[in-house]
């Protein structure tokens, strides 16, 4: 927690929300309030562009997203710093949720951190090609393989996966990366 406070905070929030949604006294109400419902966003509930990023109903969904965060996010938190990392993570997640709202039906409801996590991979892609000093060739290959596997599973998994959220999270992270890296000095 001391080394990567933002990553730790995000995982803790996800876990608390998961426990409250699945075991708390207001399970259905809380889930209903936090899910990304296109209908309710249209009705003016704009917080739903943010709250789905922290909301998971199934344990495996929570576990996979939290594991991905713990595995891949600390290096970015170290490179970007706490504030820029949080801006990149939330920004990519919000971009994914806005794309979901604009491009999917009004009755579409979504949850999960996947768009934000794909945003982190978008930032990584930017760094791998424009700031190569941050990654060894082996690290870059591992990240690319993991990204390809995750993109592939996005398209071959069940229909509950928000494909647009994943894709626009990736694009959003890549688009935010130059802004986030603007004042980060180059490594020698």
mmCIF file with all atom_site columns, C-alpha atoms in Angstrom:
data_model
loop_
_atom_site.group_PDB
_atom_site.id
_atom_site.type_symbol
_atom_site.label_atom_id
_atom_site.label_alt_id
_atom_site.label_comp_id
_atom_site.label_asym_id
_atom_site.label_entity_id
_atom_site.label_seq_id
_atom_site.pdbx_PDB_ins_code
_atom_site.Cartn_x
_atom_site.Cartn_y
_atom_site.Cartn_z
_atom_site.occupancy
_atom_site.B_iso_or_equiv
_atom_site.pdbx_formal_charge
_atom_site.auth_seq_id
_atom_site.auth_comp_id
_atom_site.auth_asym_id
_atom_site.auth_atom_id
_atom_site.pdbx_PDB_model_num
ATOM 1   C CA . UNK A 1 1   ? 0.000   0.000   0.000   1.00 0.00 ? 1   UNK A CA 1
ATOM 2   C CA . UNK A 1 2   ? 2.849   2.374   0.762   1.00 0.00 ? 2   UNK A CA 1
ATOM 3   C CA . UNK A 1 3   ? 4.549   1.829   -2.612  1.00 0.00 ? 3   UNK A CA 1
ATOM 4   C CA . UNK A 1 4   ? 1.411   1.893   -4.779  1.00 0.00 ? 4   UNK A CA 1
ATOM 5   C CA . UNK A 1 5   ? -1.309  3.724   -2.844  1.00 0.00 ? 5   UNK A CA 1
ATOM 6   C CA . UNK A 1 6   ? -3.600  4.463   -5.801  1.00 0.00 ? 6   UNK A CA 1
ATOM 7   C CA . UNK A 1 7   ? -3.617  0.885   -7.094  1.00 0.00 ? 7   UNK A CA 1
ATOM 8   C CA . UNK A 1 8   ? -4.209  -0.333  -3.523  1.00 0.00 ? 8   UNK A CA 1
ATOM 9   C CA . UNK A 1 9   ? -7.020  2.202   -3.031  1.00 0.00 ? 9   UNK A CA 1
ATOM 10  C CA . UNK A 1 10  ? -8.752  1.168   -6.282  1.00 0.00 ? 10  UNK A CA 1
ATOM 11  C CA . UNK A 1 11  ? -8.603  -2.528  -5.375  1.00 0.00 ? 11  UNK A CA 1
ATOM 12  C CA . UNK A 1 12  ? -9.895  -1.762  -1.859  1.00 0.00 ? 12  UNK A CA 1
ATOM 13  C CA . UNK A 1 13  ? -12.815 0.293   -3.220  1.00 0.00 ? 13  UNK A CA 1
ATOM 14  C CA . UNK A 1 14  ? -13.696 -2.496  -5.672  1.00 0.00 ? 14  UNK A CA 1
ATOM 15  C CA . UNK A 1 15  ? -13.635 -5.052  -2.863  1.00 0.00 ? 15  UNK A CA 1
ATOM 16  C CA . UNK A 1 16  ? -15.774 -2.921  -0.524  1.00 0.00 ? 16  UNK A CA 1
ATOM 17  C CA . UNK A 1 17  ? -18.324 -2.235  -3.282  1.00 0.00 ? 17  UNK A CA 1
ATOM 18  C CA . UNK A 1 18  ? -18.381 -5.948  -4.183  1.00 0.00 ? 18  UNK A CA 1
ATOM 19  C CA . UNK A 1 19  ? -19.021 -6.932  -0.546  1.00 0.00 ? 19  UNK A CA 1
ATOM 20  C CA . UNK A 1 20  ? -21.744 -4.318  -0.124  1.00 0.00 ? 20  UNK A CA 1
ATOM 21  C CA . UNK A 1 21  ? -23.473 -5.292  -3.377  1.00 0.00 ? 21  UNK A CA 1
ATOM 22  C CA . UNK A 1 22  ? -23.371 -8.999  -2.588  1.00 0.00 ? 22  UNK A CA 1
ATOM 23  C CA . UNK A 1 23  ? -23.712 -9.085  1.202   1.00 0.00 ? 23  UNK A CA 1
ATOM 24  C CA . UNK A 1 24  ? -24.782 -5.624  2.383   1.00 0.00 ? 24  UNK A CA 1
ATOM 25  C CA . UNK A 1 25  ? -28.222 -4.617  3.625   1.00 0.00 ? 25  UNK A CA 1
ATOM 26  C CA . UNK A 1 26  ? -29.037 -2.611  0.464   1.00 0.00 ? 26  UNK A CA 1
ATOM 27  C CA . UNK A 1 27  ? -27.617 -4.979  -2.160  1.00 0.00 ? 27  UNK A CA 1
ATOM 28  C CA . UNK A 1 28  ? -30.051 -4.378  -5.006  1.00 0.00 ? 28  UNK A CA 1
ATOM 29  C CA . UNK A 1 29  ? -30.374 -0.644  -4.351  1.00 0.00 ? 29  UNK A CA 1
ATOM 30  C CA . UNK A 1 30  ? -26.621 -0.095  -4.330  1.00 0.00 ? 30  UNK A CA 1
ATOM 31  C CA . UNK A 1 31  ? -26.071 -2.145  -7.478  1.00 0.00 ? 31  UNK A CA 1
ATOM 32  C CA . UNK A 1 32  ? -28.924 -0.314  -9.186  1.00 0.00 ? 32  UNK A CA 1
ATOM 33  C CA . UNK A 1 33  ? -27.426 3.040   -8.156  1.00 0.00 ? 33  UNK A CA 1
ATOM 34  C CA . UNK A 1 34  ? -23.881 2.238   -9.347  1.00 0.00 ? 34  UNK A CA 1
ATOM 35  C CA . UNK A 1 35  ? -24.428 0.285   -12.577 1.00 0.00 ? 35  UNK A CA 1
ATOM 36  C CA . UNK A 1 36  ? -23.842 2.058   -15.868 1.00 0.00 ? 36  UNK A CA 1
ATOM 37  C CA . UNK A 1 37  ? -27.405 2.247   -17.131 1.00 0.00 ? 37  UNK A CA 1
ATOM 38  C CA . UNK A 1 38  ? -27.693 4.063   -20.447 1.00 0.00 ? 38  UNK A CA 1
ATOM 39  C CA . UNK A 1 39  ? -31.312 4.886   -19.678 1.00 0.00 ? 39  UNK A CA 1
ATOM 40  C CA . UNK A 1 40  ? -30.518 6.558   -16.366 1.00 0.00 ? 40  UNK A CA 1
ATOM 41  C CA . UNK A 1 41  ? -27.523 8.379   -17.838 1.00 0.00 ? 41  UNK A CA 1
ATOM 42  C CA . UNK A 1 42  ? -29.884 9.850   -20.424 1.00 0.00 ? 42  UNK A CA 1
ATOM 43  C CA . UNK A 1 43  ? -32.099 10.922  -17.531 1.00 0.00 ? 43  UNK A CA 1
ATOM 44  C CA . UNK A 1 44  ? -29.203 12.958  -16.081 1.00 0.00 ? 44  UNK A CA 1
ATOM 45  C CA . UNK A 1 45  ? -27.484 10.500  -13.709 1.00 0.00 ? 45  UNK A CA 1
ATOM 46  C CA . UNK A 1 46  ? -23.987 11.302  -14.987 1.00 0.00 ? 46  UNK A CA 1
ATOM 47  C CA . UNK A 1 47  ? -22.174 9.720   -12.033 1.00 0.00 ? 47  UNK A CA 1
ATOM 48  C CA . UNK A 1 48  ? -22.884 6.468   -13.859 1.00 0.00 ? 48  UNK A CA 1
ATOM 49  C CA . UNK A 1 49  ? -19.949 7.294   -16.154 1.00 0.00 ? 49  UNK A CA 1
ATOM 50  C CA . UNK A 1 50  ? -17.687 6.706   -13.102 1.00 0.00 ? 50  UNK A CA 1
ATOM 51  C CA . UNK A 1 51  ? -19.344 4.271   -10.684 1.00 0.00 ? 51  UNK A CA 1
ATOM 52  C CA . UNK A 1 52  ? -19.360 1.209   -12.985 1.00 0.00 ? 52  UNK A CA 1
ATOM 53  C CA . UNK A 1 53  ? -15.536 1.329   -12.952 1.00 0.00 ? 53  UNK A CA 1
ATOM 54  C CA . UNK A 1 54  ? -15.615 0.220   -9.304  1.00 0.00 ? 54  UNK A CA 1
ATOM 55  C CA . UNK A 1 55  ? -18.603 -2.129  -9.514  1.00 0.00 ? 55  UNK A CA 1
ATOM 56  C CA . UNK A 1 56  ? -18.375 -5.918  -9.878  1.00 0.00 ? 56  UNK A CA 1
ATOM 57  C CA . UNK A 1 57  ? -21.146 -8.358  -9.077  1.00 0.00 ? 57  UNK A CA 1
ATOM 58  C CA . UNK A 1 58  ? -19.435 -11.695 -9.698  1.00 0.00 ? 58  UNK A CA 1
ATOM 59  C CA . UNK A 1 59  ? -16.412 -12.846 -7.707  1.00 0.00 ? 59  UNK A CA 1
ATOM 60  C CA . UNK A 1 60  ? -14.443 -14.021 -10.774 1.00 0.00 ? 60  UNK A CA 1
ATOM 61  C CA . UNK A 1 61  ? -15.033 -10.662 -12.482 1.00 0.00 ? 61  UNK A CA 1
ATOM 62  C CA . UNK A 1 62  ? -13.725 -8.852  -9.398  1.00 0.00 ? 62  UNK A CA 1
ATOM 63  C CA . UNK A 1 63  ? -10.806 -11.266 -9.029  1.00 0.00 ? 63  UNK A CA 1
ATOM 64  C CA . UNK A 1 64  ? -9.664  -10.996 -12.641 1.00 0.00 ? 64  UNK A CA 1
ATOM 65  C CA . UNK A 1 65  ? -9.894  -7.201  -12.774 1.00 0.00 ? 65  UNK A CA 1
ATOM 66  C CA . UNK A 1 66  ? -8.185  -6.801  -9.390  1.00 0.00 ? 66  UNK A CA 1
ATOM 67  C CA . UNK A 1 67  ? -5.465  -9.269  -10.379 1.00 0.00 ? 67  UNK A CA 1
ATOM 68  C CA . UNK A 1 68  ? -4.873  -7.360  -13.624 1.00 0.00 ? 68  UNK A CA 1
ATOM 69  C CA . UNK A 1 69  ? -4.590  -4.121  -11.668 1.00 0.00 ? 69  UNK A CA 1
ATOM 70  C CA . UNK A 1 70  ? -2.160  -5.513  -9.127  1.00 0.00 ? 70  UNK A CA 1
ATOM 71  C CA . UNK A 1 71  ? -0.067  -7.133  -11.851 1.00 0.00 ? 71  UNK A CA 1
ATOM 72  C CA . UNK A 1 72  ? 0.109   -4.333  -14.433 1.00 0.00 ? 72  UNK A CA 1
ATOM 73  C CA . UNK A 1 73  ? -0.777  -1.022  -12.793 1.00 0.00 ? 73  UNK A CA 1
ATOM 74  C CA . UNK A 1 74  ? 2.068   -0.511  -10.256 1.00 0.00 ? 74  UNK A CA 1
ATOM 75  C CA . UNK A 1 75  ? 4.664   0.184   -12.958 1.00 0.00 ? 75  UNK A CA 1
ATOM 76  C CA . UNK A 1 76  ? 2.425   2.868   -14.458 1.00 0.00 ? 76  UNK A CA 1
ATOM 77  C CA . UNK A 1 77  ? 1.714   4.397   -11.055 1.00 0.00 ? 77  UNK A CA 1
ATOM 78  C CA . UNK A 1 78  ? 5.472   4.639   -10.531 1.00 0.00 ? 78  UNK A CA 1
ATOM 79  C CA . UNK A 1 79  ? 6.084   6.154   -14.003 1.00 0.00 ? 79  UNK A CA 1
ATOM 80  C CA . UNK A 1 80  ? 3.177   8.607   -13.994 1.00 0.00 ? 80  UNK A CA 1
ATOM 81  C CA . UNK A 1 81  ? 2.916   9.425   -10.311 1.00 0.00 ? 81  UNK A CA 1
ATOM 82  C CA . UNK A 1 82  ? -0.241  9.136   -8.225  1.00 0.00 ? 82  UNK A CA 1
ATOM 83  C CA . UNK A 1 83  ? -2.322  11.962  -9.688  1.00 0.00 ? 83  UNK A CA 1
ATOM 84  C CA . UNK A 1 84  ? -1.574  11.314  -13.364 1.00 0.00 ? 84  UNK A CA 1
ATOM 85  C CA . UNK A 1 85  ? -2.086  7.583   -12.875 1.00 0.00 ? 85  UNK A CA 1
ATOM 86  C CA . UNK A 1 86  ? -5.514  8.194   -11.324 1.00 0.00 ? 86  UNK A CA 1
ATOM 87  C CA . UNK A 1 87  ? -6.411  10.636  -14.118 1.00 0.00 ? 87  UNK A CA 1
ATOM 88  C CA . UNK A 1 88  ? -5.358  8.069   -16.745 1.00 0.00 ? 88  UNK A CA 1
ATOM 89  C CA . UNK A 1 89  ? -7.228  5.212   -15.087 1.00 0.00 ? 89  UNK A CA 1
ATOM 90  C CA . UNK A 1 90  ? -10.457 7.120   -14.470 1.00 0.00 ? 90  UNK A CA 1
ATOM 91  C CA . UNK A 1 91  ? -10.182 9.012   -17.760 1.00 0.00 ? 91  UNK A CA 1
ATOM 92  C CA . UNK A 1 92  ? -9.920  5.829   -19.826 1.00 0.00 ? 92  UNK A CA 1
ATOM 93  C CA . UNK A 1 93  ? -12.769 4.245   -17.858 1.00 0.00 ? 93  UNK A CA 1
ATOM 94  C CA . UNK A 1 94  ? -14.969 7.297   -18.382 1.00 0.00 ? 94  UNK A CA 1
ATOM 95  C CA . UNK A 1 95  ? -14.146 7.376   -22.106 1.00 0.00 ? 95  UNK A CA 1
ATOM 96  C CA . UNK A 1 96  ? -15.142 3.693   -22.305 1.00 0.00 ? 96  UNK A CA 1
ATOM 97  C CA . UNK A 1 97  ? -18.397 4.401   -20.453 1.00 0.00 ? 97  UNK A CA 1
ATOM 98  C CA . UNK A 1 98  ? -19.214 7.418   -22.649 1.00 0.00 ? 98  UNK A CA 1
ATOM 99  C CA . UNK A 1 99  ? -18.656 5.308   -25.776 1.00 0.00 ? 99  UNK A CA 1
ATOM 100 C CA . UNK A 1 100 ? -20.905 2.634   -24.277 1.00 0.00 ? 100 UNK A CA 1
ATOM 101 C CA . UNK A 1 101 ? -23.602 5.235   -23.674 1.00 0.00 ? 101 UNK A CA 1
ATOM 102 C CA . UNK A 1 102 ? -23.337 6.743   -27.147 1.00 0.00 ? 102 UNK A CA 1
ATOM 103 C CA . UNK A 1 103 ? -23.091 3.525   -29.146 1.00 0.00 ? 103 UNK A CA 1
ATOM 104 C CA . UNK A 1 104 ? -25.178 0.914   -27.351 1.00 0.00 ? 104 UNK A CA 1
ATOM 105 C CA . UNK A 1 105 ? -28.953 0.701   -26.835 1.00 0.00 ? 105 UNK A CA 1
ATOM 106 C CA . UNK A 1 106 ? -30.768 2.685   -24.187 1.00 0.00 ? 106 UNK A CA 1
ATOM 107 C CA . UNK A 1 107 ? -31.549 -0.479  -22.194 1.00 0.00 ? 107 UNK A CA 1
ATOM 108 C CA . UNK A 1 108 ? -27.853 -1.463  -21.966 1.00 0.00 ? 108 UNK A CA 1
ATOM 109 C CA . UNK A 1 109 ? -26.429 -1.815  -18.436 1.00 0.00 ? 109 UNK A CA 1
ATOM 110 C CA . UNK A 1 110 ? -22.757 -2.438  -17.694 1.00 0.00 ? 110 UNK A CA 1
ATOM 111 C CA . UNK A 1 111 ? -20.336 -2.767  -14.785 1.00 0.00 ? 111 UNK A CA 1
ATOM 112 C CA . UNK A 1 112 ? -16.645 -3.451  -14.292 1.00 0.00 ? 112 UNK A CA 1
ATOM 113 C CA . UNK A 1 113 ? -13.174 -1.962  -14.424 1.00 0.00 ? 113 UNK A CA 1
ATOM 114 C CA . UNK A 1 114 ? -12.244 -3.554  -17.747 1.00 0.00 ? 114 UNK A CA 1
ATOM 115 C CA . UNK A 1 115 ? -12.492 -0.343  -19.783 1.00 0.00 ? 115 UNK A CA 1
ATOM 116 C CA . UNK A 1 116 ? -10.183 1.441   -17.352 1.00 0.00 ? 116 UNK A CA 1
ATOM 117 C CA . UNK A 1 117 ? -7.789  -1.518  -17.296 1.00 0.00 ? 117 UNK A CA 1
ATOM 118 C CA . UNK A 1 118 ? -7.691  -1.611  -21.089 1.00 0.00 ? 118 UNK A CA 1
ATOM 119 C CA . UNK A 1 119 ? -6.942  2.111   -20.812 1.00 0.00 ? 119 UNK A CA 1
ATOM 120 C CA . UNK A 1 120 ? -3.812  1.238   -18.859 1.00 0.00 ? 120 UNK A CA 1
ATOM 121 C CA . UNK A 1 121 ? -2.785  -1.006  -21.754 1.00 0.00 ? 121 UNK A CA 1
ATOM 122 C CA . UNK A 1 122 ? -3.395  1.928   -24.096 1.00 0.00 ? 122 UNK A CA 1
ATOM 123 C CA . UNK A 1 123 ? -0.972  3.986   -22.017 1.00 0.00 ? 123 UNK A CA 1
ATOM 124 C CA . UNK A 1 124 ? 1.499   1.108   -22.111 1.00 0.00 ? 124 UNK A CA 1
ATOM 125 C CA . UNK A 1 125 ? 1.201   0.911   -25.910 1.00 0.00 ? 125 UNK A CA 1
ATOM 126 C CA . UNK A 1 126 ? 1.979   4.609   -26.187 1.00 0.00 ? 126 UNK A CA 1
ATOM 127 C CA . UNK A 1 127 ? 5.015   4.194   -23.918 1.00 0.00 ? 127 UNK A CA 1
ATOM 128 C CA . UNK A 1 128 ? 6.267   1.111   -25.783 1.00 0.00 ? 128 UNK A CA 1
ATOM 129 C CA . UNK A 1 129 ? 6.334   2.996   -29.074 1.00 0.00 ? 129 UNK A CA 1
ATOM 130 C CA . UNK A 1 130 ? 7.174   6.569   -28.098 1.00 0.00 ? 130 UNK A CA 1
ATOM 131 C CA . UNK A 1 131 ? 9.027   6.270   -24.770 1.00 0.00 ? 131 UNK A CA 1
ATOM 132 C CA . UNK A 1 132 ? 10.862  2.976   -25.260 1.00 0.00 ? 132 UNK A CA 1
ATOM 133 C CA . UNK A 1 133 ? 13.289  3.691   -22.439 1.00 0.00 ? 133 UNK A CA 1
ATOM 134 C CA . UNK A 1 134 ? 10.693  2.584   -19.897 1.00 0.00 ? 134 UNK A CA 1
ATOM 135 C CA . UNK A 1 135 ? 10.542  -1.047  -21.032 1.00 0.00 ? 135 UNK A CA 1
ATOM 136 C CA . UNK A 1 136 ? 12.952  -3.733  -22.020 1.00 0.00 ? 136 UNK A CA 1
ATOM 137 C CA . UNK A 1 137 ? 12.233  -5.694  -25.176 1.00 0.00 ? 137 UNK A CA 1
ATOM 138 C CA . UNK A 1 138 ? 11.112  -8.669  -23.039 1.00 0.00 ? 138 UNK A CA 1
ATOM 139 C CA . UNK A 1 139 ? 8.730   -6.498  -20.982 1.00 0.00 ? 139 UNK A CA 1
ATOM 140 C CA . UNK A 1 140 ? 7.225   -5.053  -24.158 1.00 0.00 ? 140 UNK A CA 1
ATOM 141 C CA . UNK A 1 141 ? 6.701   -8.524  -25.609 1.00 0.00 ? 141 UNK A CA 1
ATOM 142 C CA . UNK A 1 142 ? 4.997   -9.761  -22.428 1.00 0.00 ? 142 UNK A CA 1
ATOM 143 C CA . UNK A 1 143 ? 2.671   -6.745  -22.384 1.00 0.00 ? 143 UNK A CA 1
ATOM 144 C CA . UNK A 1 144 ? 1.792   -7.173  -26.054 1.00 0.00 ? 144 UNK A CA 1
ATOM 145 C CA . UNK A 1 145 ? 1.084   -10.884 -25.623 1.00 0.00 ? 145 UNK A CA 1
ATOM 146 C CA . UNK A 1 146 ? -1.131  -10.191 -22.609 1.00 0.00 ? 146 UNK A CA 1
ATOM 147 C CA . UNK A 1 147 ? -2.958  -7.436  -24.512 1.00 0.00 ? 147 UNK A CA 1
ATOM 148 C CA . UNK A 1 148 ? -3.506  -9.697  -27.541 1.00 0.00 ? 148 UNK A CA 1
ATOM 149 C CA . UNK A 1 149 ? -4.844  -12.491 -25.317 1.00 0.00 ? 149 UNK A CA 1
ATOM 150 C CA . UNK A 1 150 ? -7.210  -10.076 -23.573 1.00 0.00 ? 150 UNK A CA 1
ATOM 151 C CA . UNK A 1 151 ? -8.408  -8.532  -26.820 1.00 0.00 ? 151 UNK A CA 1
ATOM 152 C CA . UNK A 1 152 ? -8.961  -12.006 -28.245 1.00 0.00 ? 152 UNK A CA 1
ATOM 153 C CA . UNK A 1 153 ? -10.945 -13.077 -25.193 1.00 0.00 ? 153 UNK A CA 1
ATOM 154 C CA . UNK A 1 154 ? -13.030 -9.919  -25.509 1.00 0.00 ? 154 UNK A CA 1
ATOM 155 C CA . UNK A 1 155 ? -14.330 -11.135 -28.846 1.00 0.00 ? 155 UNK A CA 1
ATOM 156 C CA . UNK A 1 156 ? -14.717 -14.838 -28.102 1.00 0.00 ? 156 UNK A CA 1
ATOM 157 C CA . UNK A 1 157 ? -16.193 -14.690 -24.615 1.00 0.00 ? 157 UNK A CA 1
ATOM 158 C CA . UNK A 1 158 ? -19.835 -14.486 -23.638 1.00 0.00 ? 158 UNK A CA 1
ATOM 159 C CA . UNK A 1 159 ? -22.155 -11.727 -24.771 1.00 0.00 ? 159 UNK A CA 1
ATOM 160 C CA . UNK A 1 160 ? -22.129 -9.945  -21.399 1.00 0.00 ? 160 UNK A CA 1
ATOM 161 C CA . UNK A 1 161 ? -18.697 -8.468  -22.172 1.00 0.00 ? 161 UNK A CA 1
ATOM 162 C CA . UNK A 1 162 ? -18.812 -4.818  -23.169 1.00 0.00 ? 162 UNK A CA 1
ATOM 163 C CA . UNK A 1 163 ? -16.650 -5.051  -26.298 1.00 0.00 ? 163 UNK A CA 1
ATOM 164 C CA . UNK A 1 164 ? -16.985 -1.331  -27.023 1.00 0.00 ? 164 UNK A CA 1
ATOM 165 C CA . UNK A 1 165 ? -15.965 -0.532  -23.453 1.00 0.00 ? 165 UNK A CA 1
ATOM 166 C CA . UNK A 1 166 ? -12.792 -2.584  -23.826 1.00 0.00 ? 166 UNK A CA 1
ATOM 167 C CA . UNK A 1 167 ? -11.895 -1.078  -27.208 1.00 0.00 ? 167 UNK A CA 1
ATOM 168 C CA . UNK A 1 168 ? -12.639 2.510   -26.263 1.00 0.00 ? 168 UNK A CA 1
ATOM 169 C CA . UNK A 1 169 ? -10.844 2.083   -22.941 1.00 0.00 ? 169 UNK A CA 1
ATOM 170 C CA . UNK A 1 170 ? -7.754  1.022   -24.910 1.00 0.00 ? 170 UNK A CA 1
ATOM 171 C CA . UNK A 1 171 ? -8.103  3.932   -27.345 1.00 0.00 ? 171 UNK A CA 1
ATOM 172 C CA . UNK A 1 172 ? -8.867  6.346   -24.497 1.00 0.00 ? 172 UNK A CA 1
ATOM 173 C CA . UNK A 1 173 ? -5.750  5.338   -22.588 1.00 0.00 ? 173 UNK A CA 1
ATOM 174 C CA . UNK A 1 174 ? -3.590  5.718   -25.717 1.00 0.00 ? 174 UNK A CA 1
ATOM 175 C CA . UNK A 1 175 ? -5.151  9.138   -26.397 1.00 0.00 ? 175 UNK A CA 1
ATOM 176 C CA . UNK A 1 176 ? -4.579  10.339  -22.823 1.00 0.00 ? 176 UNK A CA 1
ATOM 177 C CA . UNK A 1 177 ? -1.006  9.023   -22.636 1.00 0.00 ? 177 UNK A CA 1
ATOM 178 C CA . UNK A 1 178 ? 0.734   11.896  -24.478 1.00 0.00 ? 178 UNK A CA 1
ATOM 179 C CA . UNK A 1 179 ? -0.958  14.402  -22.170 1.00 0.00 ? 179 UNK A CA 1
ATOM 180 C CA . UNK A 1 180 ? -0.064  12.385  -19.080 1.00 0.00 ? 180 UNK A CA 1
ATOM 181 C CA . UNK A 1 181 ? 3.546   11.990  -20.211 1.00 0.00 ? 181 UNK A CA 1
ATOM 182 C CA . UNK A 1 182 ? 3.992   15.607  -21.361 1.00 0.00 ? 182 UNK A CA 1
ATOM 183 C CA . UNK A 1 183 ? 6.044   16.656  -18.331 1.00 0.00 ? 183 UNK A CA 1
ATOM 184 C CA . UNK A 1 184 ? 7.496   13.293  -17.345 1.00 0.00 ? 184 UNK A CA 1
ATOM 185 C CA . UNK A 1 185 ? 11.228  13.464  -18.030 1.00 0.00 ? 185 UNK A CA 1
ATOM 186 C CA . UNK A 1 186 ? 12.820  10.955  -20.354 1.00 0.00 ? 186 UNK A CA 1
ATOM 187 C CA . UNK A 1 187 ? 14.891  8.213   -18.766 1.00 0.00 ? 187 UNK A CA 1
ATOM 188 C CA . UNK A 1 188 ? 18.470  7.873   -19.831 1.00 0.00 ? 188 UNK A CA 1
#
